[in-house]
mmCIF file with all atom_site columns, C-alpha atoms in Angstrom:
data_model
loop_
_atom_site.group_PDB
_atom_site.id
_atom_site.type_symbol
_atom_site.label_atom_id
_atom_site.label_alt_id
_atom_site.label_comp_id
_atom_site.label_asym_id
_atom_site.label_entity_id
_atom_site.label_seq_id
_atom_site.pdbx_PDB_ins_code
_atom_site.Cartn_x
_atom_site.Cartn_y
_atom_site.Cartn_z
_atom_site.occupancy
_atom_site.B_iso_or_equiv
_atom_site.pdbx_formal_charge
_atom_site.auth_seq_id
_atom_site.auth_comp_id
_atom_site.auth_asym_id
_atom_site.auth_atom_id
_atom_site.pdbx_PDB_model_num
ATOM 1  C CA . VAL A 1 1  ? 171.916 151.506 82.835 1.00 71.00 ? 27 VAL A CA 1
ATOM 2  C CA . LEU A 1 2  ? 169.381 151.488 79.983 1.00 67.00 ? 28 LEU A CA 1
ATOM 3  C CA . LEU A 1 3  ? 168.807 155.053 80.450 1.00 67.00 ? 29 LEU A CA 1
ATOM 4  C CA . ALA A 1 4  ? 172.277 155.786 79.853 1.00 70.00 ? 30 ALA A CA 1
ATOM 5  C CA . ARG A 1 5  ? 172.624 153.448 77.183 1.00 74.00 ? 31 ARG A CA 1
ATOM 6  C CA . ALA A 1 6  ? 169.868 155.546 75.600 1.00 68.00 ? 32 ALA A CA 1
ATOM 7  C CA . PHE A 1 7  ? 171.160 158.918 75.988 1.00 68.00 ? 33 PHE A CA 1
ATOM 8  C CA . LEU A 1 8  ? 174.677 157.613 74.557 1.00 73.00 ? 34 LEU A CA 1
ATOM 9  C CA . ASN A 1 9  ? 173.502 155.610 71.463 1.00 74.00 ? 35 ASN A CA 1
ATOM 10 C CA . ASN A 1 10 ? 170.942 158.694 70.712 1.00 72.00 ? 36 ASN A CA 1
ATOM 11 C CA . THR A 1 11 ? 168.224 155.718 70.097 1.00 74.00 ? 37 THR A CA 1
ATOM 12 C CA . PRO A 1 12 ? 165.452 156.738 68.144 1.00 81.00 ? 38 PRO A CA 1
ATOM 13 C CA . TYR A 1 13 ? 162.929 154.809 70.117 1.00 80.00 ? 39 TYR A CA 1
ATOM 14 C CA . VAL A 1 14 ? 162.841 153.408 73.644 1.00 79.00 ? 40 VAL A CA 1
ATOM 15 C CA . ILE A 1 15 ? 160.086 150.873 75.254 1.00 82.00 ? 41 ILE A CA 1
ATOM 16 C CA . PHE A 1 16 ? 159.951 150.574 78.989 1.00 81.00 ? 42 PHE A CA 1
ATOM 17 C CA . ASP A 1 17 ? 157.723 148.102 80.761 1.00 86.00 ? 43 ASP A CA 1
ATOM 18 C CA . GLU A 1 18 ? 156.898 148.817 84.218 1.00 85.00 ? 44 GLU A CA 1
ATOM 19 C CA . ALA A 1 19 ? 160.089 151.219 84.478 1.00 76.00 ? 45 ALA A CA 1
ATOM 20 C CA . THR A 1 20 ? 158.716 152.542 88.067 1.00 79.00 ? 46 THR A CA 1
ATOM 21 C CA . ALA A 1 21 ? 157.282 149.223 89.198 1.00 83.00 ? 47 ALA A CA 1
ATOM 22 C CA . TYR A 1 22 ? 159.598 148.660 92.211 1.00 83.00 ? 48 TYR A CA 1
ATOM 23 C CA . VAL A 1 23 ? 160.514 152.151 93.129 1.00 84.00 ? 49 VAL A CA 1
ATOM 24 C CA . ASP A 1 24 ? 159.709 154.731 95.787 1.00 89.00 ? 50 ASP A CA 1
ATOM 25 C CA . THR A 1 25 ? 157.906 157.947 95.045 1.00 85.00 ? 51 THR A CA 1
ATOM 26 C CA . LYS A 1 26 ? 160.741 159.888 95.170 1.00 91.00 ? 52 LYS A CA 1
ATOM 27 C CA . THR A 1 27 ? 162.599 157.589 92.616 1.00 88.00 ? 53 THR A CA 1
ATOM 28 C CA . GLU A 1 28 ? 159.475 157.590 90.227 1.00 83.00 ? 54 GLU A CA 1
ATOM 29 C CA . ILE A 1 29 ? 159.624 161.277 90.081 1.00 85.00 ? 55 ILE A CA 1
ATOM 30 C CA . LYS A 1 30 ? 163.552 161.056 88.926 1.00 86.00 ? 56 LYS A CA 1
ATOM 31 C CA . VAL A 1 31 ? 162.781 158.320 86.611 1.00 80.00 ? 57 VAL A CA 1
ATOM 32 C CA . LYS A 1 32 ? 160.054 160.451 85.229 1.00 79.00 ? 58 LYS A CA 1
ATOM 33 C CA . GLU A 1 33 ? 162.225 163.254 84.874 1.00 83.00 ? 59 GLU A CA 1
ATOM 34 C CA . THR A 1 34 ? 164.486 161.330 82.850 1.00 78.00 ? 60 THR A CA 1
ATOM 35 C CA . LEU A 1 35 ? 162.102 159.842 80.543 1.00 75.00 ? 61 LEU A CA 1
ATOM 36 C CA . SER A 1 36 ? 160.852 163.347 79.980 1.00 79.00 ? 62 SER A CA 1
ATOM 37 C CA . GLU A 1 37 ? 164.400 164.408 78.963 1.00 76.00 ? 63 GLU A CA 1
ATOM 38 C CA . LEU A 1 38 ? 164.827 161.346 76.964 1.00 72.00 ? 64 LEU A CA 1
ATOM 39 C CA . SER A 1 39 ? 161.826 161.739 74.968 1.00 74.00 ? 65 SER A CA 1
ATOM 40 C CA . LYS A 1 40 ? 162.639 165.121 73.371 1.00 77.00 ? 66 LYS A CA 1
ATOM 41 C CA . ASN A 1 41 ? 164.910 163.053 71.268 1.00 75.00 ? 67 ASN A CA 1
ATOM 42 C CA . ALA A 1 42 ? 163.351 159.808 71.305 1.00 76.00 ? 68 ALA A CA 1
ATOM 43 C CA . ALA A 1 43 ? 159.860 158.356 71.031 1.00 82.00 ? 69 ALA A CA 1
ATOM 44 C CA . VAL A 1 44 ? 159.344 156.733 74.179 1.00 81.00 ? 70 VAL A CA 1
ATOM 45 C CA . ILE A 1 45 ? 156.765 154.034 74.885 1.00 84.00 ? 71 ILE A CA 1
ATOM 46 C CA . ILE A 1 46 ? 155.884 153.439 78.453 1.00 83.00 ? 72 ILE A CA 1
ATOM 47 C CA . ILE A 1 47 ? 153.926 150.507 79.765 1.00 86.00 ? 73 ILE A CA 1
ATOM 48 C CA . ALA A 1 48 ? 152.705 151.218 83.187 1.00 85.00 ? 74 ALA A CA 1
ATOM 49 C CA . HIS A 1 49 ? 149.940 150.059 85.770 1.00 83.00 ? 75 HIS A CA 1
ATOM 50 C CA . ARG A 1 50 ? 150.599 153.377 87.702 1.00 80.00 ? 76 ARG A CA 1
ATOM 51 C CA . ARG A 1 51 ? 148.695 156.274 86.574 1.00 82.00 ? 77 ARG A CA 1
ATOM 52 C CA . SER A 1 52 ? 151.216 158.682 87.856 1.00 80.00 ? 78 SER A CA 1
ATOM 53 C CA . THR A 1 53 ? 153.976 157.097 85.609 1.00 79.00 ? 79 THR A CA 1
ATOM 54 C CA . VAL A 1 54 ? 152.120 158.150 82.314 1.00 81.00 ? 80 VAL A CA 1
ATOM 55 C CA . GLU A 1 55 ? 150.281 161.311 83.712 1.00 81.00 ? 81 GLU A CA 1
ATOM 56 C CA . ASN A 1 56 ? 152.312 163.583 81.660 1.00 80.00 ? 82 ASN A CA 1
ATOM 57 C CA . ALA A 1 57 ? 152.237 161.201 78.429 1.00 82.00 ? 83 ALA A CA 1
ATOM 58 C CA . GLU A 1 58 ? 151.386 162.929 75.101 1.00 84.00 ? 84 GLU A CA 1
ATOM 59 C CA . LYS A 1 59 ? 148.989 160.012 74.152 1.00 88.00 ? 85 LYS A CA 1
ATOM 60 C CA . THR A 1 60 ? 147.940 157.296 76.356 1.00 88.00 ? 86 THR A CA 1
ATOM 61 C CA . ILE A 1 61 ? 146.195 153.798 75.426 1.00 89.00 ? 87 ILE A CA 1
ATOM 62 C CA . ARG A 1 62 ? 144.249 151.771 78.399 1.00 88.00 ? 88 ARG A CA 1
ATOM 63 C CA . ILE A 1 63 ? 143.795 148.401 78.152 1.00 88.00 ? 89 ILE A CA 1
ATOM 64 C CA . GLU A 1 64 ? 141.260 146.725 79.974 1.00 89.00 ? 90 GLU A CA 1
ATOM 65 C CA . ASN A 1 65 ? 140.053 142.971 79.727 1.00 91.00 ? 91 ASN A CA 1
ATOM 66 C CA . GLY A 1 66 ? 142.540 142.601 76.751 1.00 90.00 ? 92 GLY A CA 1
ATOM 67 C CA . LYS A 1 67 ? 140.932 145.433 74.983 1.00 91.00 ? 93 LYS A CA 1
ATOM 68 C CA . ILE A 1 68 ? 141.947 148.892 74.024 1.00 90.00 ? 94 ILE A CA 1
ATOM 69 C CA . LYS A 1 69 ? 139.452 151.531 75.728 1.00 83.00 ? 95 LYS A CA 1
#
């Protein structure tokens, strides 16, 4: 529902917190494809533990023990 709202409202930015945490690999791929499409018209910030979720990100920030690495 969130993805649909973001597309329909032409949201300039979207923040996803663990968007793929509880999905299988097949669904993760579909979510990542949708995020890629969405990022063409919006700034997308993704918070994730899975490295595969952010592997195609333009920029990444790694936080370890509360500090930016």
